[in-house]
Short mmCIF file of C-alpha atoms in Angstrom, two decimals:
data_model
loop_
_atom_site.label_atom_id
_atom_site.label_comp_id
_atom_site.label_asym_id
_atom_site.label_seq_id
_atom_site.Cartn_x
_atom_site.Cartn_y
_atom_site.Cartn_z
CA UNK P 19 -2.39 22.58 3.05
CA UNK P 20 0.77 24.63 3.49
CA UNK P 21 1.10 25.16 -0.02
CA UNK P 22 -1.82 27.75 -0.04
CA UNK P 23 -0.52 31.42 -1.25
CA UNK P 24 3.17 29.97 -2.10
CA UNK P 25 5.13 31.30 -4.92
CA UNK P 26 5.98 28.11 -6.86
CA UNK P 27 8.89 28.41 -9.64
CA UNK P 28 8.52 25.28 -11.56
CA UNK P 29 11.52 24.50 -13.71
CA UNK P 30 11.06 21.95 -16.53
CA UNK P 31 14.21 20.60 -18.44
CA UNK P 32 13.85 18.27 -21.28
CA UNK P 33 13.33 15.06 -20.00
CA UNK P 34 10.39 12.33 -21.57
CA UNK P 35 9.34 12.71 -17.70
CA UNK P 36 7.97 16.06 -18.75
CA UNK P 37 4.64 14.67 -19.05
CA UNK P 38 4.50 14.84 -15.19
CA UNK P 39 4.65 17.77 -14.44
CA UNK P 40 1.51 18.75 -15.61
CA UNK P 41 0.41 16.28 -13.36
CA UNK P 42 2.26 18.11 -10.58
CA UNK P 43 1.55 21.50 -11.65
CA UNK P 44 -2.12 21.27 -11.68
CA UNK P 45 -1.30 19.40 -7.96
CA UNK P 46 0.17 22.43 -6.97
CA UNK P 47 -2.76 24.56 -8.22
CA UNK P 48 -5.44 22.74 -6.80
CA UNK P 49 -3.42 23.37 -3.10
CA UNK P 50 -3.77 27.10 -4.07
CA UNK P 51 0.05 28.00 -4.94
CA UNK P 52 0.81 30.48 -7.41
CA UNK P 53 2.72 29.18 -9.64
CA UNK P 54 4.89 30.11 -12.60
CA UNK P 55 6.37 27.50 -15.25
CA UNK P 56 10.19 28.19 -16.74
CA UNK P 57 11.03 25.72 -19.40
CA UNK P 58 14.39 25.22 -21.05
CA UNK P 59 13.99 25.33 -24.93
CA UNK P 60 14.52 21.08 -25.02
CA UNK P 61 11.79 20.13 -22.78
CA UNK P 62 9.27 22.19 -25.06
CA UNK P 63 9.60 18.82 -27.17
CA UNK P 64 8.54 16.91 -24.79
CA UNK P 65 4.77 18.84 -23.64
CA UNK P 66 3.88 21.95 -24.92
CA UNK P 67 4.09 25.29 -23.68
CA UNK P 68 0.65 26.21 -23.74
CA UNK P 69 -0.30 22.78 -21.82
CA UNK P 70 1.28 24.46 -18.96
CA UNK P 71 0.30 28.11 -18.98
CA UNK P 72 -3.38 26.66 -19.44
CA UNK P 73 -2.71 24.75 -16.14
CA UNK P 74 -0.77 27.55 -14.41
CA UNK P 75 -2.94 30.43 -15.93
CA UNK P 76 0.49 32.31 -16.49
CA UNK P 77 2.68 32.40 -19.29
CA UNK P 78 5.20 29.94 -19.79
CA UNK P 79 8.89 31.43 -19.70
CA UNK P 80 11.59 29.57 -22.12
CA UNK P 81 14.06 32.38 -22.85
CA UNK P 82 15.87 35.52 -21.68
CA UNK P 83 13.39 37.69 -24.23
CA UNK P 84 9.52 37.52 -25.25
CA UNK P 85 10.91 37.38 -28.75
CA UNK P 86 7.57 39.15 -30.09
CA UNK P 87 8.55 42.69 -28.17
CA UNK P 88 12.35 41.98 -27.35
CA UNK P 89 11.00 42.70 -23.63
CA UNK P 90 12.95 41.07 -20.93
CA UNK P 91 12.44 37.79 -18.73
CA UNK P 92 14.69 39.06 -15.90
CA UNK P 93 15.88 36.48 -14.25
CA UNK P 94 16.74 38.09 -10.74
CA UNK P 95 13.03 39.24 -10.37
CA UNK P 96 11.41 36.10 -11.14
CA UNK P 97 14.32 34.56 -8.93
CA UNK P 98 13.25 36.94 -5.73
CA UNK P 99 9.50 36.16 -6.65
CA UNK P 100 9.47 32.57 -5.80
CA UNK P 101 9.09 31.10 -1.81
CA UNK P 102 10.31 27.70 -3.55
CA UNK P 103 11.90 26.64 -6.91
CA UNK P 104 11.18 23.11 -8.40
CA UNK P 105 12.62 22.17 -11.29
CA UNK P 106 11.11 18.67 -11.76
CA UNK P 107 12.16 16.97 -13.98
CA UNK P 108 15.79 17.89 -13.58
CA UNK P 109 18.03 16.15 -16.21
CA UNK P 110 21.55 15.31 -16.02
CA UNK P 111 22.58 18.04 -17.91
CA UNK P 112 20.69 20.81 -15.90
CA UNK P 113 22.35 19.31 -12.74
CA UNK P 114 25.65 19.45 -13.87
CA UNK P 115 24.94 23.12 -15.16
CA UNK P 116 23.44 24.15 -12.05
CA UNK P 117 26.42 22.61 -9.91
CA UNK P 118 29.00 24.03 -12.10
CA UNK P 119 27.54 27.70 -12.19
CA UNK P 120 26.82 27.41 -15.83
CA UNK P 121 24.03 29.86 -16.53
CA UNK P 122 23.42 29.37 -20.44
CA UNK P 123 19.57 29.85 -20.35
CA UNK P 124 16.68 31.29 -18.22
CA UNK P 125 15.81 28.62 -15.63
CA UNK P 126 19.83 28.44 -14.63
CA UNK P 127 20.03 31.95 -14.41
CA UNK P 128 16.98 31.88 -11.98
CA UNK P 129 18.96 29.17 -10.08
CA UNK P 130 21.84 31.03 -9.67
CA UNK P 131 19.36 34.29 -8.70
CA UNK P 132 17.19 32.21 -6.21
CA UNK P 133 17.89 33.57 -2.33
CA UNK P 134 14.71 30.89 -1.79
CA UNK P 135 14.96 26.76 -1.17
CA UNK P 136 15.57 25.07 -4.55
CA UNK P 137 14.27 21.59 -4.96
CA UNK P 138 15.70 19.32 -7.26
CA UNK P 139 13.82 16.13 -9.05
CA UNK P 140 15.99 14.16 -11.00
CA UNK P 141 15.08 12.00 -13.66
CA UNK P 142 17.14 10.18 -15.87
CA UNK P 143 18.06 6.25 -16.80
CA UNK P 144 19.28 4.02 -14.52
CA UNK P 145 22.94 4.32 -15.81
CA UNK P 146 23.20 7.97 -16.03
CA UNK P 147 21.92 8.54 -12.60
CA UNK P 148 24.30 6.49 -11.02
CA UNK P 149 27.52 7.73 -12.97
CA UNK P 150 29.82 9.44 -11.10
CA UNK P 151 29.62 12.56 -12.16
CA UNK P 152 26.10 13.04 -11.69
CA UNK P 153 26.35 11.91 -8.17
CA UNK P 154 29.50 14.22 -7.68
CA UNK P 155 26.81 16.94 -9.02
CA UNK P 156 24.09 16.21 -7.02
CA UNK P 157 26.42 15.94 -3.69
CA UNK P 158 27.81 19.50 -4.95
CA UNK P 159 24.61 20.91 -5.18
CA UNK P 160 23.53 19.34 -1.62
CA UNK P 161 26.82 20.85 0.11
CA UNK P 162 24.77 24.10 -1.46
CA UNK P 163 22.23 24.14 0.79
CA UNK P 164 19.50 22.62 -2.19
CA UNK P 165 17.11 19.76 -1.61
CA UNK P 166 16.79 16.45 -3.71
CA UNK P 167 13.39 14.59 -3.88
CA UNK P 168 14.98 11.09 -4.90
CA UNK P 169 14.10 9.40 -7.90
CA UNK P 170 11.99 6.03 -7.76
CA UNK P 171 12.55 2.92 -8.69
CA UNK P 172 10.80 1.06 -11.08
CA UNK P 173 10.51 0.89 -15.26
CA UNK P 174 12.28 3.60 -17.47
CA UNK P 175 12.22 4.80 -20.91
CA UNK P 176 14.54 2.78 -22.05
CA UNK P 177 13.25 -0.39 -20.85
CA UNK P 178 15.39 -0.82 -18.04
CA UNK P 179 14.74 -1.19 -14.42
CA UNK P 180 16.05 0.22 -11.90
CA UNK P 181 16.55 4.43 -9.81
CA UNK P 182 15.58 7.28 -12.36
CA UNK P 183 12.01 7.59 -12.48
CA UNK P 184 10.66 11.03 -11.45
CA UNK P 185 9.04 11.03 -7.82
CA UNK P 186 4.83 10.47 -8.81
CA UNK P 187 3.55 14.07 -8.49
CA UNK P 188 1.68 13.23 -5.57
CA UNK P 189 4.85 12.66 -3.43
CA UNK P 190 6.19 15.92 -4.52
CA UNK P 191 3.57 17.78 -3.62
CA UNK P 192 3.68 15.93 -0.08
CA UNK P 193 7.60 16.80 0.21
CA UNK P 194 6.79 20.59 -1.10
CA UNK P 195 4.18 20.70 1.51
CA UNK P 196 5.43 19.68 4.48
CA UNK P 197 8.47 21.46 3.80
CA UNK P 198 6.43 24.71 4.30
CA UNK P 199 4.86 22.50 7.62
CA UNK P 200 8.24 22.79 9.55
CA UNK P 201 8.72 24.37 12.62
CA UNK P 202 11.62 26.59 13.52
CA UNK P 203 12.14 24.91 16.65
CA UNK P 204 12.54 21.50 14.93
CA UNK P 205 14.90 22.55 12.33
CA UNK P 206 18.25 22.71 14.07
CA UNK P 207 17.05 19.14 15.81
CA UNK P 208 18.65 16.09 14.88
CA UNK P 209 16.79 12.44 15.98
CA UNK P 210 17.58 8.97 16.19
CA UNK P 211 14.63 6.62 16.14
CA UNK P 212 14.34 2.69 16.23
CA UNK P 213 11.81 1.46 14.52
CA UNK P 214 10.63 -2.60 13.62
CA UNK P 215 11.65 -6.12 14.70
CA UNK P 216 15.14 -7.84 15.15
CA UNK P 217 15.63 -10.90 13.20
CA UNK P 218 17.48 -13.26 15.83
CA UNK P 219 18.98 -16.61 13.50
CA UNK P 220 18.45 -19.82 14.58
CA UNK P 221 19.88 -21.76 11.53
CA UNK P 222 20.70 -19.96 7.63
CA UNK P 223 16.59 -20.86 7.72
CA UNK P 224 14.67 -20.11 10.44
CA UNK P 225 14.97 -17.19 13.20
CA UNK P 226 13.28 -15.81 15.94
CA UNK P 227 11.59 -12.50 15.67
CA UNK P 228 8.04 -10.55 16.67
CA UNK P 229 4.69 -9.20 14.55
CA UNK P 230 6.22 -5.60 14.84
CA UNK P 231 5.44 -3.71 11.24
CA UNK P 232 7.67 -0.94 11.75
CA UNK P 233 4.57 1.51 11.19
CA UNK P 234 4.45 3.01 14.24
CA UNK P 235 8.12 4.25 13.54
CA UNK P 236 7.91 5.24 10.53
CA UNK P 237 5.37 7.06 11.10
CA UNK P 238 7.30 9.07 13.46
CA UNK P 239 10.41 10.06 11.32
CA UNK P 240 8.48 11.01 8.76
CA UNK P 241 6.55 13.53 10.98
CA UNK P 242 9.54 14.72 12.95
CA UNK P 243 11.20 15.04 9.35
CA UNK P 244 8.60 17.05 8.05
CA UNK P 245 8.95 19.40 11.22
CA UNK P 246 12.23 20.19 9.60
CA UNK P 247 14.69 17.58 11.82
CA UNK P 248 17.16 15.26 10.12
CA UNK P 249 16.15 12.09 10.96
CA UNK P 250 18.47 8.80 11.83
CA UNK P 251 15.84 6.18 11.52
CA UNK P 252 17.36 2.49 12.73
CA UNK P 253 15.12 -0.06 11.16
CA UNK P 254 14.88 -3.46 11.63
CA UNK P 255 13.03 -5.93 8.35
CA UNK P 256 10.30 -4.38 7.15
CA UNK P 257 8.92 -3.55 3.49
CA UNK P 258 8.31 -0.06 4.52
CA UNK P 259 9.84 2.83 2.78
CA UNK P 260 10.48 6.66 3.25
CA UNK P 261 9.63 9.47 1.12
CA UNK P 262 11.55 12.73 2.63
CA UNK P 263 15.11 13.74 1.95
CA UNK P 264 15.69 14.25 6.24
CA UNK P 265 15.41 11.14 6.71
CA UNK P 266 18.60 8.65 6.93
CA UNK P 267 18.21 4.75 7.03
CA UNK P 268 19.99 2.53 8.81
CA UNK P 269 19.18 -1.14 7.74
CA UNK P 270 19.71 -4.10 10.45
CA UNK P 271 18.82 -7.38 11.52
CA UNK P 272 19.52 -8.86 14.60
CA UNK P 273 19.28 -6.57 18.27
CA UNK P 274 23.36 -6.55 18.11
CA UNK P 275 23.20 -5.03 15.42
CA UNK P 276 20.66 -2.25 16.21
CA UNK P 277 22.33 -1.92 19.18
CA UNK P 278 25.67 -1.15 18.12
CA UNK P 279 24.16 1.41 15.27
CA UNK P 280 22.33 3.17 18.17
CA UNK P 281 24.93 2.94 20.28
CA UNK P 282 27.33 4.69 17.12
CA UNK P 283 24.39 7.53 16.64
CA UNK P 284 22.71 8.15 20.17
CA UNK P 285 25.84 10.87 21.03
CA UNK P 286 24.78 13.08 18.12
CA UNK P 287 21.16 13.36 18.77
CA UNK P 288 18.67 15.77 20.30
CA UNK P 289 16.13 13.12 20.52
CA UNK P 290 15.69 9.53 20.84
CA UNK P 291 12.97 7.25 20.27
CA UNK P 292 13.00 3.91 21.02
CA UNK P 293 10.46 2.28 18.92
CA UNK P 294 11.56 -0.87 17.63
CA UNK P 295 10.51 -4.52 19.32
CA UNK P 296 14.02 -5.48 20.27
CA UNK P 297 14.38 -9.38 20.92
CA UNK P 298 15.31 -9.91 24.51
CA UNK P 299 16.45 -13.21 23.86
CA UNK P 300 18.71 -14.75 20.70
CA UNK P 301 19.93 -18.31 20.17
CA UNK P 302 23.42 -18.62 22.26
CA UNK P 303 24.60 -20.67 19.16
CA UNK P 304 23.19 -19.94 15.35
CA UNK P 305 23.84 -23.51 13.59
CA UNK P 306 25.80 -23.56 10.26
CA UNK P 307 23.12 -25.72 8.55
CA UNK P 308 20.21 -26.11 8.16
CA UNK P 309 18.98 -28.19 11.68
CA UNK P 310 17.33 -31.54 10.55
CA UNK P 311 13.66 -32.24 12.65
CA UNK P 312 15.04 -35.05 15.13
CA UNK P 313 12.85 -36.51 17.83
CA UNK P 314 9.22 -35.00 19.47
CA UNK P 315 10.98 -31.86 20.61
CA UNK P 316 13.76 -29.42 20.26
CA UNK P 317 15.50 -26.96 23.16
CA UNK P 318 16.56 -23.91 22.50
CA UNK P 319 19.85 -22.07 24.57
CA UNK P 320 19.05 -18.65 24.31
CA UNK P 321 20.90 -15.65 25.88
CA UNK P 322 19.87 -12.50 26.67
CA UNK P 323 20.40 -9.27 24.73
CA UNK P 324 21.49 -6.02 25.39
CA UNK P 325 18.98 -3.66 26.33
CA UNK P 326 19.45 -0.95 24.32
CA UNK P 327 17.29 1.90 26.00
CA UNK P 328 18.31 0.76 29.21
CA UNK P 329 22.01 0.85 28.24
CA UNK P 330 22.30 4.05 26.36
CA UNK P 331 19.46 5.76 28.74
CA UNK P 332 22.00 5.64 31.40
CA UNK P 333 24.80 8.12 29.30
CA UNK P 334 22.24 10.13 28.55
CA UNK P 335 23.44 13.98 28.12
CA UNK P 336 22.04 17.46 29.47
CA UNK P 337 19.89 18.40 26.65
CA UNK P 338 19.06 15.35 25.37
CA UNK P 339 15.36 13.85 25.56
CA UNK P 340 14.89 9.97 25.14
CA UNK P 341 11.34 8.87 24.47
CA UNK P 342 10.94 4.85 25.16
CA UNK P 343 7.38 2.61 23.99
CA UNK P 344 5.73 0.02 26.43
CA UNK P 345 3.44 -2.58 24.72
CA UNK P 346 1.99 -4.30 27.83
CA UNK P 347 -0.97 -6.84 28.29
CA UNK P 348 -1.60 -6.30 31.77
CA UNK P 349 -0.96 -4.10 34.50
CA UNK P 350 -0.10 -1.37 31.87
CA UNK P 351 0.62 1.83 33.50
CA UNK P 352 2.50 0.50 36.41
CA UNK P 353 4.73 -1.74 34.10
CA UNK P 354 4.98 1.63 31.96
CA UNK P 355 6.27 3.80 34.83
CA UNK P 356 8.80 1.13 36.22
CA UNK P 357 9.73 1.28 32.59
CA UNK P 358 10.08 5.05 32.69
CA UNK P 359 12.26 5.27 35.44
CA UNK P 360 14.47 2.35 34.94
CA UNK P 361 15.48 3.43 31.98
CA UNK P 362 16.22 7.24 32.76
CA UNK P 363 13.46 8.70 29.71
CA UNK P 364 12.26 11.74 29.45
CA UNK P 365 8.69 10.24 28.26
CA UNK P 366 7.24 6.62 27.74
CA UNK P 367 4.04 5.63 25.15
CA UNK P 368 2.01 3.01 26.29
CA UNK P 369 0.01 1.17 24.31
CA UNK P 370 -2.05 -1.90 25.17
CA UNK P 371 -2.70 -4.80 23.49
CA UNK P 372 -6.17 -5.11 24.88
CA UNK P 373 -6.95 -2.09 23.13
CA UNK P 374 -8.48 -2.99 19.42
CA UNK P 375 -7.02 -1.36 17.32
CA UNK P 376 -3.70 -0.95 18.53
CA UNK P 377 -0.18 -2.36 18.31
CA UNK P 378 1.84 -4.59 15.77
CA UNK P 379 0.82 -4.73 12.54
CA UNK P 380 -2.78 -1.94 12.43
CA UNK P 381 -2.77 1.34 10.96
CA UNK P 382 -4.52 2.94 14.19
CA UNK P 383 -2.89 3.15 17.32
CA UNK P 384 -4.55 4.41 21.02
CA UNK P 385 -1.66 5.30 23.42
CA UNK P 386 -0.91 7.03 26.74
CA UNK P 387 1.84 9.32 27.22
CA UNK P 388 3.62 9.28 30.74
CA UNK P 389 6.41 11.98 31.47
CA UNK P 390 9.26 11.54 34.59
CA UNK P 391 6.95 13.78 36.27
CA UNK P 392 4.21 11.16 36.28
CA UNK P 393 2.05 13.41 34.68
CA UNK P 394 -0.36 11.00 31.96
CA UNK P 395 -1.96 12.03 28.89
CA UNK P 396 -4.66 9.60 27.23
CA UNK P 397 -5.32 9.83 23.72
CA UNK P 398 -8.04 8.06 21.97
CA UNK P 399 -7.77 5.58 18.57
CA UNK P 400 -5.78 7.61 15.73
CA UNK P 401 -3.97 6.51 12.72
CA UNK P 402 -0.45 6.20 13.56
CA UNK P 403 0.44 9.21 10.93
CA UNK P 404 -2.37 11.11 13.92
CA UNK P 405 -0.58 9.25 16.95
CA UNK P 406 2.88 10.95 15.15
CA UNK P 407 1.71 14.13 15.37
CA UNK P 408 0.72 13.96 18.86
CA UNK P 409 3.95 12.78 19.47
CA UNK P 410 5.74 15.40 17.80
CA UNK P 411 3.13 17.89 19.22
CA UNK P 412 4.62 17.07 22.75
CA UNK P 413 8.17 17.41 21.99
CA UNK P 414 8.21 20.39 19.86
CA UNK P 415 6.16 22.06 23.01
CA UNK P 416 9.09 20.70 25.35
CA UNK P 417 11.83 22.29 22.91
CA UNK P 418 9.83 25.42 22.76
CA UNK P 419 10.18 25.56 26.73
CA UNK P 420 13.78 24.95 26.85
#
């Protein structure tokens, strides 16, 4: 893991989410940081000090003095120390402290000390995280420079559902440690990725659409994000989700739709990817009503769609790299290079659908990569999280040319 040998600053504010991070601490341990807990003086009634300096083998830090000797905690030290500050859980009051400058105990001072990222992990009830002035706070400390790890959804303290819960452990660890993953290259890249089916209406009931998961895509942002890019990520219907903070969503339906968000995005981007299974066809009329079953058969005028890559492959900038996906059933690599060209990219991944294993729907993938140069790489059946980093493996050694 990347976390190995990090200096890890924990923060812990007072928050009945407390309990979890000595979940996450001993997470942290076990991927060989060295970490140090700094508590404020509410959260000690929540879990114990000594819970966490067992876990962290270091003493736990609450106050500006060991009050036994008078010696001091000095904040601007233990601020240089860390590679990466955490302070998870993060209530609504240390937000709006650490936003507003207001440096009334240790772990604020250390904020306000830090030259090193600062991750925040919010957790709070459903109502106070969405007020206003927490948002205003959390944008303020964003236009910083500091990272949020987003709360998830689900049950809360107070009985409520709904945003507030403190990211699992597990996810912050993931988000800690790919964030020491990135490469410089990738950091000052932004990316634009399609990813999943279009939805194509036939009546308010049925529609027209493909077995595309979205996996394959997903996959993709969330390794390019973890590089260190900030990721536009164009999704059609799918019950996927995203964990890291570089990644934006854009949520659509229909290939109109995707196209025009692609269309509003592609001038922006260092990369595109062109993952999603666009329909090429949609119903010339969608029906207001439902359409009652008449007769032994039913015709269908459909019209063609844009074609996205096609269309926005042609505008395509100096500098720019567009990376298209051919799912094919027969003649694969020819239909992949006419593909290629036709559509001005940079590179095209083939997969085959008389490969097991790969296309819609798995969680493997085999594909070949093709480059305007004709040049062909074969890999052999991966995960797609594997068939990601491949991915990303090629383009961060293109960048690193240019």
């Amino acid at each position: 893991m990347n976390l190995k040998g990090k200096k890890i600053l924990l923060g812990v504010s007072g928050s009945i989410a407390a309990y979890k991070s000595a979940l996450l601490l001993r997470l942290l341990v076990k991927a060989e940081a060295e970490v140090r807990v700094v508590m404020t003086q509410s959260a000690t009634e929540f879990i114990t000090p000594l819970t966490l300096s067992t876990l962290s083998k270091n003493p736990v830090l609450i106050s500006f003095t060991k009050n036994e000797t008078g010696e001091w905690n000095n904040h601007v030290e233990l601020g240089l120390w860390a590679d990466l500050v955490i302070i998870a859980p993060a209530t609504a009051k240390t937000l709006s402290k650490c936003a507003t400058g207001l440096c009334d105990d240790l772990l604020t001072a250390i904020y306000l000390s830090a030259r090193c990222p600062v991750f925040f992990a919010p957790a709070m009830d459903v109502d106070m995280f969405k007020h206003p002035s927490t948002q205003d706070n959390i944008q303020k400390l964003i236009g910083y420079g500091n990272h949020f790890i987003s709360p998830e959804h689900g049950e809360l303290a107070s009985g409520l559902i709904g945003d507030g819960r403190l990211a699992e452990p597990e996810n912050i660890v993931k988000i800690l440690d790919d964030h020491f993953g990135k490469r410089p290259v990738a950091a000052a890249k932004r990316v634009l990725i399609t990813a999943g089916p279009t939805v194509e209406p036939i009546d308010p009931v049925r529609f027209i659409s493909n077995r595309s998961s979205g996996k394959m895509g997903y996959a993709i942002a969330e390794a390019f994000a973890a590089a260190g890019a900030q990721i536009t990520l164009i999704s059609g219907p799918t019950h996927l989700k995203t964990s890291n903070p570089n990644i934006r969503i854009i949520t659509i339906e229909t290939a109109s739709q995707m196209f025009h968000a692609a269309q509003d995005n592609f001038g922006a981007n260092d990369l595109i990817i062109f993952a999603a299974a666009v329909a090429d066809y949609t119903p010339r009329h969608v029906a207001e009503q439902k359409i009652k079953k008449q007769g032994d058969s039913m015709t269908l005028d459909l019209a063609k769609t844009t074609d996205i890559a096609g269309t926005l492959g042609a505008t395509k900038k100096p500098g720019q790299l567009i990376i298209g996906f051919a799912l094919e059933t027969e003649n694969e690599l020819s239909h992949a290079q006419d593909k290629l060209a036709r559509k001005n990219f940079d590179y095209i991944v083939l997969n085959s659908l008389n490969d097991p294993g790969a296309g819609f729907a798995h969680d493997t993938n085999k594909i070949t990569v093709i480059d305007k140069d004709k040049n062909v790489r074969q890999f052999d059946l991966k995960s797609k999280d594997e068939v990601a980093q491949d991915i990303l493996n090629i383009v961060i050694a293109k960048w690193s040319e240019a």
